[in-house]
XYZ file of C-alpha atoms in Angstrom:
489
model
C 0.000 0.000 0.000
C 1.236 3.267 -0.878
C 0.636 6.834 -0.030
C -1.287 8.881 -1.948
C -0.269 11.496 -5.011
C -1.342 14.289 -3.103
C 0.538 13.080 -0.170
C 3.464 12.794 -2.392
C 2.894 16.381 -4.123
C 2.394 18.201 -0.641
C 5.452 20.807 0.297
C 7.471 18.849 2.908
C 6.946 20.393 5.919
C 10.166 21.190 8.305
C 8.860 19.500 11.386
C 10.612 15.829 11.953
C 11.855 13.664 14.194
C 13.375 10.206 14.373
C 11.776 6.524 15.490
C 12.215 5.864 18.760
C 10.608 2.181 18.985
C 8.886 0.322 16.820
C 6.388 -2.769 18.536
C 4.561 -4.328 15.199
C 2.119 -1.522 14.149
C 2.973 1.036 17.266
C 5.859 3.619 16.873
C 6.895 6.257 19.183
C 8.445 8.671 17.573
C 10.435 11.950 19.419
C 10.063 15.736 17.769
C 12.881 17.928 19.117
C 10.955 21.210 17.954
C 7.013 21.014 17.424
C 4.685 18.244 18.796
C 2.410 17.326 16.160
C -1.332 17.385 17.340
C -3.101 14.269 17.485
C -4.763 12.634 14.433
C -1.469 14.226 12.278
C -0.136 12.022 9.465
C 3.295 11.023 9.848
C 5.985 9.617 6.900
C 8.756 8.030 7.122
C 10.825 5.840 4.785
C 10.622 8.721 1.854
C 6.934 8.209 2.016
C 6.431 4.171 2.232
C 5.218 4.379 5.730
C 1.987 6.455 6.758
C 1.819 6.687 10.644
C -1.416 7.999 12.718
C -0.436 10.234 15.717
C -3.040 8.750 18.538
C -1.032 9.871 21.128
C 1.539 12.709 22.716
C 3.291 10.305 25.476
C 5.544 14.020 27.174
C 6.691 17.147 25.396
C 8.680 15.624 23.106
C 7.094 12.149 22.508
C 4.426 10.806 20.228
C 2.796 7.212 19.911
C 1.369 6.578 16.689
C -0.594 3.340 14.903
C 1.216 2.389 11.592
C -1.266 2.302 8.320
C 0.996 0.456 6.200
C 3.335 -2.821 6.983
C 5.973 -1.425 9.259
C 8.639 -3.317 7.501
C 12.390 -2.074 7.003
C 11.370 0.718 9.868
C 14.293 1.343 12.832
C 15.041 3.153 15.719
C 16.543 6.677 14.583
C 15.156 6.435 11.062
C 13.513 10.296 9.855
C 9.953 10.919 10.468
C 8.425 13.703 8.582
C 5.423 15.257 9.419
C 2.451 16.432 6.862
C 0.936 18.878 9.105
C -2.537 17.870 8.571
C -5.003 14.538 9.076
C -5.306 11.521 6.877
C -7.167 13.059 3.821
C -10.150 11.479 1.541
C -10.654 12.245 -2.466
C -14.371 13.810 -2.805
C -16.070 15.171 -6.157
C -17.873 13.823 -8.887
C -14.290 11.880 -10.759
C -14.317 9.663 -7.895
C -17.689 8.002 -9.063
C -17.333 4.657 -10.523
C -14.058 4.474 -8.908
C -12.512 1.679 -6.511
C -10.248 2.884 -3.472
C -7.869 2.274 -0.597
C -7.721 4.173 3.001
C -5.413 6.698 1.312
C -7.615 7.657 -1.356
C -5.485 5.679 -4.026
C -7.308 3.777 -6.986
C -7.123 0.407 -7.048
C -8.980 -0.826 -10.272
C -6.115 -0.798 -12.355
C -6.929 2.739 -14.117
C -6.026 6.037 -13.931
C -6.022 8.032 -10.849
C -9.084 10.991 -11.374
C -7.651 14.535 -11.616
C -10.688 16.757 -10.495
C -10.757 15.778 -6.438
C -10.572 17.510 -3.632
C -8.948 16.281 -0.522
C -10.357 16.435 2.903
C -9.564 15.135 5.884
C -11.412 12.151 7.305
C -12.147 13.580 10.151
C -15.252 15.937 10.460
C -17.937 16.471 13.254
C -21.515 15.017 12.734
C -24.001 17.535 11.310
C -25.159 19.548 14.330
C -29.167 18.601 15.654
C -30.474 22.078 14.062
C -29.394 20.619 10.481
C -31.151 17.598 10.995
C -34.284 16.353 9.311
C -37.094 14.589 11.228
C -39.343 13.128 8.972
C -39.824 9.559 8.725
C -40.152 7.720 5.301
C -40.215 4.403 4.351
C -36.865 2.962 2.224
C -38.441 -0.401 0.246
C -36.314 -2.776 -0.586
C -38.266 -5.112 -3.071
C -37.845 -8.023 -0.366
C -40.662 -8.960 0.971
C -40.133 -10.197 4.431
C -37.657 -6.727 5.283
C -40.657 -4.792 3.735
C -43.380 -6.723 5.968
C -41.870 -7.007 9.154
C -39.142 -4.271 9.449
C -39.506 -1.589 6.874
C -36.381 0.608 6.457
C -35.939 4.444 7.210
C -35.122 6.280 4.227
C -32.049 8.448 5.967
C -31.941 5.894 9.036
C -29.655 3.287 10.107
C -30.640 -0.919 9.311
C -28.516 -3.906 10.758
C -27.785 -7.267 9.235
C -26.775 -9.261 12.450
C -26.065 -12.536 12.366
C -23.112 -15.111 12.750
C -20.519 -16.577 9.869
C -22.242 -17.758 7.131
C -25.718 -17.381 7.228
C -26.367 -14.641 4.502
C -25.205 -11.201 5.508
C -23.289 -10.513 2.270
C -25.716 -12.013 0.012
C -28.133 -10.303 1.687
C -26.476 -6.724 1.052
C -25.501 -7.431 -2.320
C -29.702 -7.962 -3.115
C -30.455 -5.035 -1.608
C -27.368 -2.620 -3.231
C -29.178 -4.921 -7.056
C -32.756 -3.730 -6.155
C -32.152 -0.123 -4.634
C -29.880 0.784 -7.337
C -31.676 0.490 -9.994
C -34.651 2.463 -8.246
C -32.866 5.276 -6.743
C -31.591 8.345 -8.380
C -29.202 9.117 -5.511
C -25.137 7.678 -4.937
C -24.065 4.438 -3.583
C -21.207 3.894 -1.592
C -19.883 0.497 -0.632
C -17.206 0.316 2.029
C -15.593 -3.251 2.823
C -13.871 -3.061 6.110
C -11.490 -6.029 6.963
C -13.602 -8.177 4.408
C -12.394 -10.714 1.691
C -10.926 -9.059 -0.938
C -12.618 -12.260 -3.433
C -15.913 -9.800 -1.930
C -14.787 -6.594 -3.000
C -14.133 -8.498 -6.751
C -17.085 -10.089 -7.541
C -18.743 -7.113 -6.104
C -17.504 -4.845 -8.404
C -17.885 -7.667 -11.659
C -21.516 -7.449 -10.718
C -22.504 -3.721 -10.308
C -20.556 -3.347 -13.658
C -22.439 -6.248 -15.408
C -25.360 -4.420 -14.011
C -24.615 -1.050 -15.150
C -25.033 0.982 -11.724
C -21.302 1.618 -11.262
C -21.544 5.418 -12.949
C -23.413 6.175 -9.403
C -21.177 3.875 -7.211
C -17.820 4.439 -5.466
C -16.386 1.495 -3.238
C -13.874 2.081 -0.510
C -11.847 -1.086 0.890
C -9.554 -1.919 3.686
C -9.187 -5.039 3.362
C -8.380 -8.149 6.300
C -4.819 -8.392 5.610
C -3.963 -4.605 5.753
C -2.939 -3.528 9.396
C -5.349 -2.494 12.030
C -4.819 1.432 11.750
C -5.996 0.762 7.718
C -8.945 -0.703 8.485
C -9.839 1.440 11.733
C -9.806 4.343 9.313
C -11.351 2.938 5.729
C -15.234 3.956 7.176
C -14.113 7.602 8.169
C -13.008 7.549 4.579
C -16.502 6.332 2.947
C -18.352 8.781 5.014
C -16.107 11.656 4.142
C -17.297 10.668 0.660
C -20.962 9.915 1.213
C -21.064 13.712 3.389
C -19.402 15.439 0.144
C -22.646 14.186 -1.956
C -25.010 14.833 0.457
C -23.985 18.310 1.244
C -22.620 19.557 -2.024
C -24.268 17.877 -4.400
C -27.389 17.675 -2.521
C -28.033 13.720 -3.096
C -29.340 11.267 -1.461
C -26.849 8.822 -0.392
C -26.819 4.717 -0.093
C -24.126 3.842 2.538
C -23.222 0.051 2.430
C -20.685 -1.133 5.416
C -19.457 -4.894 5.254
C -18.456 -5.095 8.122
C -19.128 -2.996 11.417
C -17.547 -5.434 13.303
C -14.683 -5.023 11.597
C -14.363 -1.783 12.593
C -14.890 -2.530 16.324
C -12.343 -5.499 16.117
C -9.851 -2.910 13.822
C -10.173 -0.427 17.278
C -9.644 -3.141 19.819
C -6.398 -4.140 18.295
C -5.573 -0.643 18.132
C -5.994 0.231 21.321
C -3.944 -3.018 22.598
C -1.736 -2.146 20.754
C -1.804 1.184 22.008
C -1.422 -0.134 25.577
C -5.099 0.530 26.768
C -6.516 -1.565 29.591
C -9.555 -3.970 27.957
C -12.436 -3.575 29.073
C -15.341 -6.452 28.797
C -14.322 -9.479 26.903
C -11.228 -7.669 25.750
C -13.038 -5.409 24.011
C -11.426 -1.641 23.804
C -12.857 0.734 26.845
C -13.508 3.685 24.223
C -15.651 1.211 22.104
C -19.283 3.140 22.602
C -17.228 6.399 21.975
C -15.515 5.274 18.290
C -18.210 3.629 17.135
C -20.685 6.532 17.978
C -18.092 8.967 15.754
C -18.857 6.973 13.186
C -22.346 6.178 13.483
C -23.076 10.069 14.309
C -22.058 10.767 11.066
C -24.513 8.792 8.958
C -27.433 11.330 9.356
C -30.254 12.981 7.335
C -29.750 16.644 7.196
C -31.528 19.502 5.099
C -29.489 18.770 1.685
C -30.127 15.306 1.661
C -30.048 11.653 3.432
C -27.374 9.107 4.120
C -29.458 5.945 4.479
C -26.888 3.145 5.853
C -26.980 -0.559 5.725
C -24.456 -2.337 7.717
C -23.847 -5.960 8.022
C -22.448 -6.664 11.217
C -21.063 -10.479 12.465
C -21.885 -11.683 15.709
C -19.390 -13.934 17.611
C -20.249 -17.443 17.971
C -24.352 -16.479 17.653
C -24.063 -14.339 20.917
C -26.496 -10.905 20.612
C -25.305 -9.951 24.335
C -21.958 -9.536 22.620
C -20.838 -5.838 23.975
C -20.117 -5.543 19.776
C -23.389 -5.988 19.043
C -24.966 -4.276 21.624
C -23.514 -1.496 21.317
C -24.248 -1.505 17.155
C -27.875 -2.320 18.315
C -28.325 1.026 20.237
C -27.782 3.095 16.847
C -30.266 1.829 14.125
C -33.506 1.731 13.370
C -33.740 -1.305 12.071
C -32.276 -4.598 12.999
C -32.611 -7.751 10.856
C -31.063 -10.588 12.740
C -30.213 -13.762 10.607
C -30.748 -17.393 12.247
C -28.564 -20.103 11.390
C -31.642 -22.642 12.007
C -34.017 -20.682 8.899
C -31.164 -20.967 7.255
C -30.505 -24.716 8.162
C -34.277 -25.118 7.220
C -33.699 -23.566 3.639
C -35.902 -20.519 4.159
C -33.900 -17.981 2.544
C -33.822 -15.089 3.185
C -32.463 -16.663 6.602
C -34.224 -13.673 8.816
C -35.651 -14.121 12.369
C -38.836 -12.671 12.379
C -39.508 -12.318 15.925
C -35.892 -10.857 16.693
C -35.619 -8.894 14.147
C -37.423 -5.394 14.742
C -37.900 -1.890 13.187
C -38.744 1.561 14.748
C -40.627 2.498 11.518
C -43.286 -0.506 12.228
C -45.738 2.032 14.143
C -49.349 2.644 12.506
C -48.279 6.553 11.922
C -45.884 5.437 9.332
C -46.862 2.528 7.715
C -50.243 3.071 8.126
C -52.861 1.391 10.102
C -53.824 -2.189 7.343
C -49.674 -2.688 7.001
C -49.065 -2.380 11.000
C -52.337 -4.519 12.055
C -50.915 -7.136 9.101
C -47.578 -6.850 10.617
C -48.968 -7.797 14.079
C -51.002 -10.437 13.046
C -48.422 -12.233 10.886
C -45.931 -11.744 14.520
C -48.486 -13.065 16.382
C -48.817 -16.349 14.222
C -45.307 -16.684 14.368
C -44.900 -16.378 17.780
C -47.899 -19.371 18.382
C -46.387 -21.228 15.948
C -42.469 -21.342 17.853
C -44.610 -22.269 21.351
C -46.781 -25.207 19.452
C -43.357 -26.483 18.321
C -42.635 -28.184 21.580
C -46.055 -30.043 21.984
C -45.452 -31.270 17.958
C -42.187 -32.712 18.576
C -43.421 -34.533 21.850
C -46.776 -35.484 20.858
C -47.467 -35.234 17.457
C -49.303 -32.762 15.194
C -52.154 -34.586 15.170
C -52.782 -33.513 19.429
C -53.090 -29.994 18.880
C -56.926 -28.607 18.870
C -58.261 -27.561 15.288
C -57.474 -24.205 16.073
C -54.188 -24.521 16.918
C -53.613 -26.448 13.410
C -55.153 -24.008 12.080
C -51.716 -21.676 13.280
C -49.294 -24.102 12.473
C -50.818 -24.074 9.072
C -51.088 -20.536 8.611
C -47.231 -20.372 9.968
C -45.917 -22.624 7.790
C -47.062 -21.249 4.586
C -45.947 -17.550 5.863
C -42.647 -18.705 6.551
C -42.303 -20.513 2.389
C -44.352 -17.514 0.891
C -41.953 -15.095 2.581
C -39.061 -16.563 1.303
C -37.659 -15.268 -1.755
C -35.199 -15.847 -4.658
C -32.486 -13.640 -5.517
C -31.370 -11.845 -8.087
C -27.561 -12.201 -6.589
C -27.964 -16.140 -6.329
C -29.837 -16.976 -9.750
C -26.048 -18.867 -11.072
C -26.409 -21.013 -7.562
C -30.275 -21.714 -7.143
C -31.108 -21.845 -10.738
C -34.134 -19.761 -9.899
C -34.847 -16.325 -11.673
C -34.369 -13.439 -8.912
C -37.898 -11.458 -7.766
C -38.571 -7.629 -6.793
C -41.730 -7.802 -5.267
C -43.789 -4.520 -4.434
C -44.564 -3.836 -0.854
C -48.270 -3.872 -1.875
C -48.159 -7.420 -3.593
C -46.511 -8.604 -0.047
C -49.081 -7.761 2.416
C -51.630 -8.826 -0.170
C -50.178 -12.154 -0.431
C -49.721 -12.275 3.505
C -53.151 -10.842 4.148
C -54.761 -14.085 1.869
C -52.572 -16.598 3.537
C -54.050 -15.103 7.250
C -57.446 -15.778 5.674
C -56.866 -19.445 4.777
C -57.365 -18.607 0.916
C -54.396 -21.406 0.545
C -55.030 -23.824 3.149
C -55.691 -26.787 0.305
C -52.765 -25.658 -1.293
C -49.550 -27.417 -0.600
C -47.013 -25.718 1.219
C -44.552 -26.395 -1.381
C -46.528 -24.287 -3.767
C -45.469 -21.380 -2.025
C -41.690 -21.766 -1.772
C -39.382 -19.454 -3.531
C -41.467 -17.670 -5.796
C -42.489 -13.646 -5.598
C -46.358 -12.416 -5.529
C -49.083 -14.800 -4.595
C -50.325 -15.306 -7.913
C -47.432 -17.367 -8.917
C -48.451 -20.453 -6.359
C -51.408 -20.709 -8.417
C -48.935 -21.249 -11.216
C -46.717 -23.436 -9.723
C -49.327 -25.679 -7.820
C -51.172 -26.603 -11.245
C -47.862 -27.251 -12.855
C -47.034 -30.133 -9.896
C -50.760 -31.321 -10.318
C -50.423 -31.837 -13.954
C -47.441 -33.824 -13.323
C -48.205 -36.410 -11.035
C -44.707 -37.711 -9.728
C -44.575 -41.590 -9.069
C -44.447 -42.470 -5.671
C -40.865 -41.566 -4.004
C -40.033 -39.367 -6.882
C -40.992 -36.378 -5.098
C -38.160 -36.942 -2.749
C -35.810 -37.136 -5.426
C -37.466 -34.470 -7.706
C -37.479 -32.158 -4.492
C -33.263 -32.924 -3.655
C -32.580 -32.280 -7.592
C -34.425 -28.577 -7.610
C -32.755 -27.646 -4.402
């Protein structure tokens, strides 16, 4: 990883010192004349090395975080300062573009010429500047749309452990929004695969969205200070189009975590006492400087969606508590849905939004919403009493649930646009109305001769019509179903 041009370009300023130790990604360094303020960017190695001042140790001393590979650096090498921050490229060249921490392209082209630089540091938009109307952000899925509409301008979740969708589930959402929305998306990877950030940007060019998208990585093999950093970067960008250019603004963070876990090894690196489960004690304040930021002000609205991994399954994690606290929407994925094929793999009963109130979404969508809870929520306390007794001990009515349940939980499964080379199945965008119309028939027991099956993996309600005449008309022999069923999936 390099510095940037600018960096390169900027007058060298007469302030230096020399290393005084180097432990993996922490130098002290000692300044003989001026202490540089905290935050400062340091070089040293004629540029190779970028160093983050985080803190003055006496008059003369500084501890910074490295945010490149400290190799080749020694006691008594030069350290140069910049005089300013680590800076960001904003303006309308960087569209389409693919960058590093340090602003630096990294799709193989040439570096834009009309930016600006600024540092990655700013203050959140002050309360007076902020907007305070609620709207709904729909996403085309249904069970998001349903359960736990979006806030256009808010803050949404993806929680949930490895493997179990989080990615896939952001990609779908950055292939339906983007196409809909007139405004800017910015994806920032932080500490994530770089085979991500690839097929990532393979697909938004296949799709033809990337004139409106910029991408930001720090990837999981950079150093810590790199990836702390890489989501003060994307938000420098995302403010620039929201205050100057007056868009609206689709901020995609894979992962928050990442950023949490990039600050704990900072700071213990840095020498700070853990606090909980290792965990930094200035978690609650970095990751509020961060969230702060996203915000809808008068010029226009940063509406974030942040995947965010929870160790081992554990939602008392201090990580994810304390990522809980700022959104307004959380979707939490389950490993058993998933295990159970219901795709997407969401939790309905954990997952919650503040939007889901009768003022917003009006009065049918939040009594539908209820209802539909409510089922579920019967449904997951029959469960016991099935698996001990039998289905056939419940009361009518209480079959009645399970049955109602059961085909909720297959119609509100969906395929994806994202998986159609895995599944075979043609992705669906399904309207918000067509959802809660479907939902609303299934709640009357329209379908309740219909099998189940019928309403697996396809979009609006009319297609289980479709798809239950088509299995009708071809009668399987007995035990092919079984094999049919293993084939499909």
């Amino acid at each position: 990883m390099k510095p940037t041009r600018e960096m390169k370009d900027a007058p060298r300023v007469a302030n230096s010192g020399s290393v005084v130790a180097v432990r993996g990604s922490v130098v002290d360094i000692r300044f003989d004349d001026q202490l540089p303020p905290i935050y400062t960017l340091l070089h040293a190695m004629e540029g190779k090395i970028a160093i983050e001042v985080l803190a003055q140790l006496d008059a003369h001393h500084v501890r910074g975080i490295a945010l490149t590979p400290t190799q080749g650096l020694a006691r008594g090498m030069v350290v140069e300062s910049t005089g300013g921050p680590l800076k960001a490229p904003v303006g309308k060249d960087i569209l389409s573009r693919m960058f590093d921490v340090f602003g630096n392209v990294i799709d193989r082209k040439e570096a834009p010429e009309d930016v600006q630089w600024r540092s990655v540091h700013q203050a959140p938009p002050a309360l007076a500047r902020r907007s305070t109307q609620s709207e709904i952000f729909v996403t085309g899925i249904k069970l998001i749309d349903v359960l736990m509409p979006l806030e256009r301008g808010g803050k949404a979740g993806l929680f949930g452990g490895a493997g179990v969708g989080k990615t896939v589930l952001l990609t779908e959402i950055i292939h339906n929004m983007i196409g809909q929305q007139e405004g800017v998306s910015i994806f920032c990877g932080i500490g994530e695969r770089c085979r991500e950030g690839e097929e990532l940007y393979r697909e938004m060019k296949a799709a033809g969205v990337l004139p409106n998208m910029v991408m930001v990585f720090g990837q999981m093999n950079e150093p810590p200070g790199a990836r702390f950093r890489v989501g003060h970067a994307a938000l420098t960008m995302a403010e620039y189009f929201r205050d100057e250019e007056h868009r609206d603004v689709l901020l995609l963070v894979d992962n928050i975590f990442r950023f949490i876990q990039a600050g704990m090894e900072v700071s213990g690196l840095m020498g700070q006492m853990p606090s909980r489960l290792g965990y930094q004690p200035t978690m609650g304040t970095e990751l509020a400087q961060l969230e702060e930021r996203i915000a809808n002000t008068d010029t226009g609205a940063i509406t974030s969606i942040q995947a965010v991994y929870v160790p081992a399954d554990d939602f008392t994690d201090p990580a994810a508590v304390h990522t809980f606290s700022h959104l307004s929407a959380s979707i939490v994925l389950s490993r058993k849905r998933a295990s159970e094929g219901l795709f997407p793999a969401i939790d309905p009963l954990q997952s919650s939004s503040k939007m889901a109130t009768p003022g917003v979404i009006g009065e049918r969508h939040y009594a539908l919403a209820q209802e539909i809870r409510r089922t579920f929520a019967q449904y997951a306390d029959l469960k016991d009493i099935i698996a001990m007794l039998g289905l056939e001990q419940l009361s009518p009515e209480d079959r009645n649930v399970v049955a109602r349940a059961r085909r909720l939980e297959r119609f509100l499964t969906q395929p994806f646009f994202t998986t159609e080379q895995f599944t075979g199945l043609e992705g669906k965008l399904v309207s918000l109305d067509d959802a809660l119309d479907g939902c609303e028939r299934i709640l009357r027991d329209e379908f309740k001769d219909m099998p189940e099956s019928a309403l697996y993996m396809i979009g609006t309600i009319a297609e289980a019509n479709a798809k239950a005449e088509a299995k009708a008309n071809s009668v399987p022999e007995p035990g092919d179903e079984h094999a049919a069923s293993t084939h499909e999936s």
